[in-house]
PDB file of C-alpha atoms in Angstrom:
ATOM      1  CA  MET A  23       0.000   0.000   0.000  1.00  0.00           C
ATOM      2  CA  SER A  24       1.339   3.414  -0.970  1.00  0.00           C
ATOM      3  CA  ASN A  25       1.862   6.142   1.625  1.00  0.00           C
ATOM      4  CA  ILE A  26      -1.008   8.270   0.295  1.00  0.00           C
ATOM      5  CA  GLU A  27      -3.400   5.309   0.267  1.00  0.00           C
ATOM      6  CA  GLU A  28      -2.409   4.427   3.824  1.00  0.00           C
ATOM      7  CA  GLU A  29      -2.853   8.030   4.976  1.00  0.00           C
ATOM      8  CA  ILE A  30      -6.247   8.419   3.312  1.00  0.00           C
ATOM      9  CA  ARG A  31      -7.518   5.153   4.755  1.00  0.00           C
ATOM     10  CA  ARG A  32      -6.373   6.189   8.236  1.00  0.00           C
ATOM     11  CA  ARG A  33      -8.133   9.547   7.889  1.00  0.00           C
ATOM     12  CA  LEU A  34     -11.325   7.867   6.689  1.00  0.00           C
ATOM     13  CA  PHE A  35     -11.442   5.538   9.685  1.00  0.00           C
ATOM     14  CA  GLU A  36     -10.883   8.533  11.979  1.00  0.00           C
ATOM     15  CA  LEU A  37     -14.128   9.958  10.531  1.00  0.00           C
ATOM     16  CA  GLN A  38     -16.048   6.699  10.918  1.00  0.00           C
ATOM     17  CA  ASP A  39     -19.656   6.869  12.147  1.00  0.00           C
ATOM     18  CA  LEU A  40     -20.931   3.336  12.769  1.00  0.00           C
ATOM     19  CA  LYS A  41     -24.608   4.328  12.794  1.00  0.00           C
ATOM     20  CA  TYR A  42     -24.147   6.018   9.440  1.00  0.00           C
ATOM     21  CA  LYS A  43     -22.321   2.928   8.150  1.00  0.00           C
ATOM     22  CA  GLU A  44     -25.368   0.817   9.010  1.00  0.00           C
ATOM     23  CA  PHE A  45     -27.729   3.339   7.393  1.00  0.00           C
ATOM     24  CA  ALA A  46     -25.661   3.723   4.210  1.00  0.00           C
ATOM     25  CA  SER A  47     -25.154  -0.023   3.782  1.00  0.00           C
ATOM     26  CA  LYS A  48     -28.917  -0.630   3.706  1.00  0.00           C
ATOM     27  CA  LEU A  49     -29.290   1.809   0.811  1.00  0.00           C
ATOM     28  CA  MET A  50     -26.724  -0.022  -1.329  1.00  0.00           C
ATOM     29  CA  PRO A  51     -27.593  -3.702  -1.734  1.00  0.00           C
ATOM     30  CA  THR A  52     -24.884  -4.148  -4.379  1.00  0.00           C
ATOM     31  CA  VAL A  53     -22.130  -3.154  -1.927  1.00  0.00           C
ATOM     32  CA  ASN A  54     -20.580  -5.506   0.636  1.00  0.00           C
ATOM     33  CA  PRO A  55     -21.224  -3.830   4.046  1.00  0.00           C
ATOM     34  CA  GLU A  56     -17.706  -4.804   5.103  1.00  0.00           C
ATOM     35  CA  THR A  57     -16.339  -2.385   2.503  1.00  0.00           C
ATOM     36  CA  VAL A  58     -18.340   0.544   3.943  1.00  0.00           C
ATOM     37  CA  ILE A  59     -16.475   2.562   6.569  1.00  0.00           C
ATOM     38  CA  GLY A  60     -19.288   4.960   7.441  1.00  0.00           C
ATOM     39  CA  VAL A  61     -18.135   8.484   6.542  1.00  0.00           C
ATOM     40  CA  ARG A  62     -20.677  11.215   5.889  1.00  0.00           C
ATOM     41  CA  THR A  63     -20.581  13.012   2.533  1.00  0.00           C
ATOM     42  CA  PRO A  64     -19.728  16.518   3.893  1.00  0.00           C
ATOM     43  CA  ASP A  65     -16.696  15.017   5.659  1.00  0.00           C
ATOM     44  CA  LEU A  66     -15.633  13.280   2.445  1.00  0.00           C
ATOM     45  CA  ARG A  67     -15.928  16.520   0.467  1.00  0.00           C
ATOM     46  CA  LYS A  68     -13.873  18.368   3.050  1.00  0.00           C
ATOM     47  CA  LEU A  69     -11.203  15.669   2.908  1.00  0.00           C
ATOM     48  CA  ALA A  70     -11.176  15.818  -0.901  1.00  0.00           C
ATOM     49  CA  ARG A  71     -10.635  19.589  -0.833  1.00  0.00           C
ATOM     50  CA  GLU A  72      -7.729  19.098   1.543  1.00  0.00           C
ATOM     51  CA  PHE A  73      -6.028  16.344  -0.457  1.00  0.00           C
ATOM     52  CA  SER A  74      -6.642  18.053  -3.807  1.00  0.00           C
ATOM     53  CA  LYS A  75      -4.037  20.634  -2.826  1.00  0.00           C
ATOM     54  CA  ARG A  76      -1.385  17.928  -2.591  1.00  0.00           C
ATOM     55  CA  GLN A  77       0.493  16.364  -5.498  1.00  0.00           C
ATOM     56  CA  GLU A  78      -0.059  12.885  -4.071  1.00  0.00           C
ATOM     57  CA  ALA A  79      -3.761  13.186  -4.903  1.00  0.00           C
ATOM     58  CA  LEU A  80      -2.922  12.362  -8.521  1.00  0.00           C
ATOM     59  CA  GLU A  81      -1.155   9.238  -7.296  1.00  0.00           C
ATOM     60  CA  PHE A  82      -4.291   8.173  -5.400  1.00  0.00           C
ATOM     61  CA  LEU A  83      -6.364   8.511  -8.594  1.00  0.00           C
ATOM     62  CA  LYS A  84      -4.143   5.906 -10.230  1.00  0.00           C
ATOM     63  CA  ILE A  85      -4.771   3.359  -7.477  1.00  0.00           C
ATOM     64  CA  LEU A  86      -7.661   1.242  -8.769  1.00  0.00           C
ATOM     65  CA  PRO A  87      -9.582  -0.678  -7.671  1.00  0.00           C
ATOM     66  CA  HIS A  88     -10.077   0.726  -4.172  1.00  0.00           C
ATOM     67  CA  ALA A  89     -10.951  -1.492  -1.237  1.00  0.00           C
ATOM     68  CA  TYR A  90     -13.556   0.745   0.404  1.00  0.00           C
ATOM     69  CA  TYR A  91     -16.754   2.472  -0.701  1.00  0.00           C
ATOM     70  CA  GLU A  92     -15.562   5.773   0.794  1.00  0.00           C
ATOM     71  CA  GLU A  93     -12.268   5.555  -1.080  1.00  0.00           C
ATOM     72  CA  ASN A  94     -14.301   5.385  -4.286  1.00  0.00           C
ATOM     73  CA  ASN A  95     -16.395   8.388  -3.246  1.00  0.00           C
ATOM     74  CA  LEU A  96     -13.278  10.347  -2.323  1.00  0.00           C
ATOM     75  CA  HIS A  97     -11.873   9.411  -5.720  1.00  0.00           C
ATOM     76  CA  GLY A  98     -14.987  10.888  -7.351  1.00  0.00           C
ATOM     77  CA  PHE A  99     -14.750  14.102  -5.342  1.00  0.00           C
ATOM     78  CA  LEU A 100     -11.053  14.440  -6.212  1.00  0.00           C
ATOM     79  CA  ILE A 101     -11.911  14.158  -9.918  1.00  0.00           C
ATOM     80  CA  GLU A 102     -14.275  17.105  -9.444  1.00  0.00           C
ATOM     81  CA  THR A 103     -11.372  19.272  -8.260  1.00  0.00           C
ATOM     82  CA  ILE A 104      -9.390  18.833 -11.505  1.00  0.00           C
ATOM     83  CA  LYS A 105      -9.470  22.084 -13.471  1.00  0.00           C
ATOM     84  CA  ASP A 106      -8.703  20.801 -16.983  1.00  0.00           C
ATOM     85  CA  TYR A 107     -11.701  19.414 -18.920  1.00  0.00           C
ATOM     86  CA  ASN A 108      -9.783  16.764 -20.885  1.00  0.00           C
ATOM     87  CA  ALA A 109      -8.058  15.576 -17.728  1.00  0.00           C
ATOM     88  CA  VAL A 110     -11.421  15.280 -15.965  1.00  0.00           C
ATOM     89  CA  VAL A 111     -12.906  13.221 -18.806  1.00  0.00           C
ATOM     90  CA  ALA A 112      -9.837  10.960 -18.841  1.00  0.00           C
ATOM     91  CA  ALA A 113     -10.090  10.473 -15.067  1.00  0.00           C
ATOM     92  CA  VAL A 114     -13.822   9.716 -15.299  1.00  0.00           C
ATOM     93  CA  ASP A 115     -13.231   7.212 -18.117  1.00  0.00           C
ATOM     94  CA  GLU A 116     -10.597   5.473 -16.042  1.00  0.00           C
ATOM     95  CA  PHE A 117     -12.820   5.357 -12.952  1.00  0.00           C
ATOM     96  CA  LEU A 118     -16.233   4.401 -14.386  1.00  0.00           C
ATOM     97  CA  PRO A 119     -15.454   0.672 -14.885  1.00  0.00           C
ATOM     98  CA  TYR A 120     -14.742   0.381 -11.153  1.00  0.00           C
ATOM     99  CA  ILE A 121     -17.992   1.929  -9.928  1.00  0.00           C
ATOM    100  CA  ASP A 122     -20.224  -0.753  -8.427  1.00  0.00           C
ATOM    101  CA  ASN A 123     -23.129   1.181  -6.897  1.00  0.00           C
ATOM    102  CA  TRP A 124     -25.631   3.944  -7.641  1.00  0.00           C
ATOM    103  CA  ALA A 125     -24.468   6.268  -4.852  1.00  0.00           C
ATOM    104  CA  THR A 126     -20.866   6.602  -6.051  1.00  0.00           C
ATOM    105  CA  CYS A 127     -22.106   6.922  -9.629  1.00  0.00           C
ATOM    106  CA  ASP A 128     -24.533   9.731  -8.830  1.00  0.00           C
ATOM    107  CA  LEU A 129     -22.246  11.872  -6.677  1.00  0.00           C
ATOM    108  CA  ILE A 130     -19.769  12.691  -9.475  1.00  0.00           C
ATOM    109  CA  SER A 131     -20.708  15.934 -11.236  1.00  0.00           C
ATOM    110  CA  PRO A 132     -17.647  18.015 -12.199  1.00  0.00           C
ATOM    111  CA  LYS A 133     -18.496  21.715 -12.436  1.00  0.00           C
ATOM    112  CA  ILE A 134     -16.102  22.139 -15.346  1.00  0.00           C
ATOM    113  CA  PHE A 135     -18.517  20.119 -17.481  1.00  0.00           C
ATOM    114  CA  LYS A 136     -20.813  23.181 -17.639  1.00  0.00           C
ATOM    115  CA  LYS A 137     -18.186  25.038 -19.666  1.00  0.00           C
ATOM    116  CA  HIS A 138     -17.796  22.237 -22.228  1.00  0.00           C
ATOM    117  CA  LEU A 139     -21.356  21.099 -22.993  1.00  0.00           C
ATOM    118  CA  PRO A 140     -20.933  20.446 -26.758  1.00  0.00           C
ATOM    119  CA  GLU A 141     -17.872  18.233 -26.210  1.00  0.00           C
ATOM    120  CA  LEU A 142     -19.431  16.566 -23.187  1.00  0.00           C
ATOM    121  CA  PHE A 143     -22.557  15.642 -25.145  1.00  0.00           C
ATOM    122  CA  GLU A 144     -20.418  13.744 -27.661  1.00  0.00           C
ATOM    123  CA  LYS A 145     -18.788  11.891 -24.772  1.00  0.00           C
ATOM    124  CA  ILE A 146     -22.139  11.116 -23.172  1.00  0.00           C
ATOM    125  CA  LYS A 147     -23.263   9.408 -26.386  1.00  0.00           C
ATOM    126  CA  VAL A 148     -20.288   7.059 -26.022  1.00  0.00           C
ATOM    127  CA  TRP A 149     -21.088   6.326 -22.360  1.00  0.00           C
ATOM    128  CA  LEU A 150     -24.688   5.469 -23.251  1.00  0.00           C
ATOM    129  CA  LEU A 151     -23.439   2.736 -25.602  1.00  0.00           C
ATOM    130  CA  SER A 152     -21.467   1.014 -22.839  1.00  0.00           C
ATOM    131  CA  ASP A 153     -22.285  -2.486 -21.608  1.00  0.00           C
ATOM    132  CA  ARG A 154     -21.487  -1.367 -18.051  1.00  0.00           C
ATOM    133  CA  THR A 155     -24.458  -0.514 -15.830  1.00  0.00           C
ATOM    134  CA  TYR A 156     -22.948   2.465 -14.040  1.00  0.00           C
ATOM    135  CA  THR A 157     -21.291   3.931 -17.129  1.00  0.00           C
ATOM    136  CA  VAL A 158     -24.717   4.117 -18.793  1.00  0.00           C
ATOM    137  CA  ARG A 159     -26.302   5.443 -15.595  1.00  0.00           C
ATOM    138  CA  PHE A 160     -23.612   8.113 -15.343  1.00  0.00           C
ATOM    139  CA  GLY A 161     -24.251   9.211 -18.925  1.00  0.00           C
ATOM    140  CA  ILE A 162     -27.989   9.567 -18.287  1.00  0.00           C
ATOM    141  CA  GLY A 163     -27.223  11.441 -15.082  1.00  0.00           C
ATOM    142  CA  MET A 164     -25.069  13.937 -16.946  1.00  0.00           C
ATOM    143  CA  LEU A 165     -27.876  14.534 -19.455  1.00  0.00           C
ATOM    144  CA  MET A 166     -30.233  15.134 -16.557  1.00  0.00           C
ATOM    145  CA  SER A 167     -27.855  17.465 -14.734  1.00  0.00           C
ATOM    146  CA  PHE A 168     -26.624  19.636 -17.589  1.00  0.00           C
ATOM    147  CA  TYR A 169     -29.001  19.379 -20.556  1.00  0.00           C
ATOM    148  CA  LEU A 170     -32.575  19.899 -19.398  1.00  0.00           C
ATOM    149  CA  ASP A 171     -32.368  23.693 -19.316  1.00  0.00           C
ATOM    150  CA  ASP A 172     -30.797  26.027 -21.907  1.00  0.00           C
ATOM    151  CA  ALA A 173     -28.702  23.265 -23.507  1.00  0.00           C
ATOM    152  CA  PHE A 174     -31.683  20.968 -24.073  1.00  0.00           C
ATOM    153  CA  GLN A 175     -32.114  19.252 -27.458  1.00  0.00           C
ATOM    154  CA  GLN A 176     -34.941  16.915 -28.525  1.00  0.00           C
ATOM    155  CA  GLU A 177     -32.323  14.388 -29.603  1.00  0.00           C
ATOM    156  CA  MET A 178     -31.418  13.824 -25.956  1.00  0.00           C
ATOM    157  CA  LEU A 179     -34.887  12.546 -25.067  1.00  0.00           C
ATOM    158  CA  GLU A 180     -34.663  10.200 -28.034  1.00  0.00           C
ATOM    159  CA  LEU A 181     -31.304   8.849 -26.879  1.00  0.00           C
ATOM    160  CA  VAL A 182     -32.579   8.008 -23.405  1.00  0.00           C
ATOM    161  CA  ALA A 183     -35.941   6.651 -24.598  1.00  0.00           C
ATOM    162  CA  SER A 184     -34.189   4.269 -26.980  1.00  0.00           C
ATOM    163  CA  LEU A 185     -32.118   2.655 -24.221  1.00  0.00           C
ATOM    164  CA  ARG A 186     -33.091  -0.896 -23.283  1.00  0.00           C
ATOM    165  CA  SER A 187     -31.635  -2.636 -20.274  1.00  0.00           C
ATOM    166  CA  ASP A 188     -32.354  -5.452 -17.834  1.00  0.00           C
ATOM    167  CA  GLU A 189     -30.501  -3.514 -15.152  1.00  0.00           C
ATOM    168  CA  TYR A 190     -32.617  -1.966 -12.395  1.00  0.00           C
ATOM    169  CA  TYR A 191     -30.160   0.886 -11.833  1.00  0.00           C
ATOM    170  CA  VAL A 192     -30.212   1.864 -15.503  1.00  0.00           C
ATOM    171  CA  ASN A 193     -33.998   1.741 -15.763  1.00  0.00           C
ATOM    172  CA  MET A 194     -34.431   3.710 -12.555  1.00  0.00           C
ATOM    173  CA  MET A 195     -32.203   6.455 -13.949  1.00  0.00           C
ATOM    174  CA  ILE A 196     -34.165   6.508 -17.217  1.00  0.00           C
ATOM    175  CA  ALA A 197     -37.331   6.975 -15.152  1.00  0.00           C
ATOM    176  CA  TRP A 198     -35.717   9.705 -13.065  1.00  0.00           C
ATOM    177  CA  TYR A 199     -34.513  11.459 -16.223  1.00  0.00           C
ATOM    178  CA  PHE A 200     -37.986  11.490 -17.778  1.00  0.00           C
ATOM    179  CA  ALA A 201     -39.631  12.614 -14.535  1.00  0.00           C
ATOM    180  CA  THR A 202     -37.203  15.547 -14.450  1.00  0.00           C
ATOM    181  CA  ALA A 203     -37.772  16.202 -18.151  1.00  0.00           C
ATOM    182  CA  LEU A 204     -41.526  16.379 -17.499  1.00  0.00           C
ATOM    183  CA  ALA A 205     -40.800  19.077 -14.919  1.00  0.00           C
ATOM    184  CA  LYS A 206     -38.381  21.066 -17.085  1.00  0.00           C
ATOM    185  CA  GLN A 207     -39.267  20.272 -20.719  1.00  0.00           C
ATOM    186  CA  TYR A 208     -42.905  19.216 -20.441  1.00  0.00           C
ATOM    187  CA  GLU A 209     -44.083  19.812 -24.009  1.00  0.00           C
ATOM    188  CA  ALA A 210     -41.109  17.987 -25.496  1.00  0.00           C
ATOM    189  CA  SER A 211     -41.112  15.024 -23.124  1.00  0.00           C
ATOM    190  CA  LEU A 212     -44.855  14.387 -22.696  1.00  0.00           C
ATOM    191  CA  PRO A 213     -45.277  12.561 -26.068  1.00  0.00           C
ATOM    192  CA  TYR A 214     -42.783   9.913 -24.900  1.00  0.00           C
ATOM    193  CA  ILE A 215     -45.152   9.102 -22.047  1.00  0.00           C
ATOM    194  CA  GLN A 216     -48.341   9.444 -24.106  1.00  0.00           C
ATOM    195  CA  GLU A 217     -46.944   7.121 -26.770  1.00  0.00           C
ATOM    196  CA  GLN A 218     -45.524   4.685 -24.197  1.00  0.00           C
ATOM    197  CA  ARG A 219     -42.019   4.913 -25.644  1.00  0.00           C
ATOM    198  CA  LEU A 220     -40.446   3.497 -22.472  1.00  0.00           C
ATOM    199  CA  GLU A 221     -40.650  -0.041 -21.144  1.00  0.00           C
ATOM    200  CA  LYS A 222     -43.688  -0.598 -18.909  1.00  0.00           C
ATOM    201  CA  TRP A 223     -41.888  -0.588 -15.550  1.00  0.00           C
ATOM    202  CA  THR A 224     -39.768   2.425 -16.490  1.00  0.00           C
ATOM    203  CA  HIS A 225     -42.807   4.240 -17.907  1.00  0.00           C
ATOM    204  CA  ASN A 226     -44.802   3.809 -14.697  1.00  0.00           C
ATOM    205  CA  LYS A 227     -41.829   4.677 -12.499  1.00  0.00           C
ATOM    206  CA  ALA A 228     -41.247   7.903 -14.470  1.00  0.00           C
ATOM    207  CA  ILE A 229     -44.873   8.887 -13.897  1.00  0.00           C
ATOM    208  CA  GLN A 230     -44.617   8.005 -10.205  1.00  0.00           C
ATOM    209  CA  LYS A 231     -41.512  10.154  -9.775  1.00  0.00           C
ATOM    210  CA  ALA A 232     -43.102  13.035 -11.693  1.00  0.00           C
ATOM    211  CA  ILE A 233     -46.181  12.863  -9.465  1.00  0.00           C
ATOM    212  CA  GLU A 234     -43.899  13.053  -6.415  1.00  0.00           C
ATOM    213  CA  SER A 235     -42.199  16.194  -7.769  1.00  0.00           C
ATOM    214  CA  TYR A 236     -43.053  19.595  -6.293  1.00  0.00           C
ATOM    215  CA  ARG A 237     -42.139  21.172  -9.652  1.00  0.00           C
ATOM    216  CA  ILE A 238     -45.150  19.694 -11.424  1.00  0.00           C
ATOM    217  CA  SER A 239     -48.647  21.162 -11.004  1.00  0.00           C
ATOM    218  CA  ASP A 240     -51.511  19.216  -9.436  1.00  0.00           C
ATOM    219  CA  GLU A 241     -53.441  19.469 -12.691  1.00  0.00           C
ATOM    220  CA  THR A 242     -50.551  17.891 -14.620  1.00  0.00           C
ATOM    221  CA  LYS A 243     -50.150  15.180 -11.993  1.00  0.00           C
ATOM    222  CA  THR A 244     -53.832  14.279 -12.366  1.00  0.00           C
ATOM    223  CA  TYR A 245     -53.353  13.894 -16.110  1.00  0.00           C
ATOM    224  CA  LEU A 246     -50.138  11.883 -15.757  1.00  0.00           C
ATOM    225  CA  ARG A 247     -51.962   9.407 -13.507  1.00  0.00           C
ATOM    226  CA  THR A 248     -54.276   8.588 -16.427  1.00  0.00           C
ATOM    227  CA  LEU A 249     -51.232   7.591 -18.505  1.00  0.00           C
ATOM    228  CA  LYS A 250     -50.087   4.755 -16.252  1.00  0.00           C
ATOM    229  CA  VAL A 251     -49.906   1.362 -17.937  1.00  0.00           C
ATOM    230  CA  LYS A 252     -51.705  -1.473 -16.141  1.00  0.00           C
TER     231      LYS A 252
END
């Protein structure tokens, strides 16, 4: 074990909260509870900011796979601190194959992506073609985070609607994406629900999530309920 890996692991165990470990483990059935230390996200972010100022942080990013869930999350937060777009994409590409749970996948959202939306969209299209569950989920998540406002294009809805997967964590993200699209791009996204363009489970889950959203009017929620597939 390298010095930086040893130091980071020691610091993580110093921040351990056993009650939080138990709570977090229940939310992630794909993760072995023995690999969860139990460190809260604000503490992980703080640690990432601290280590990002040190040259050894780059060394830690090359150490894959990690042994602990929190090491993976810290890895993701360290990627977010990189200031060069191409370097961030390279680091994400290197890390994605090692992600084994929805929580680690969903926490990575580099701010620098906002300044490179055209290039990022081309990269997202590659991620969506992956045979890896969390690479596809990450790609959908990036579309949801960065492309449902001013950068929205109809093509993006088509890309997500055309995805077919047996993976729960992919289908749940498709549903989440369309629920958010119904809140932000209602006119464009509604036909995909009206025409039942999604698989049945995903279709109904998207409607459920939209109905739970505070951003959608009661009148619209009443209509969406009529579109559920029995």
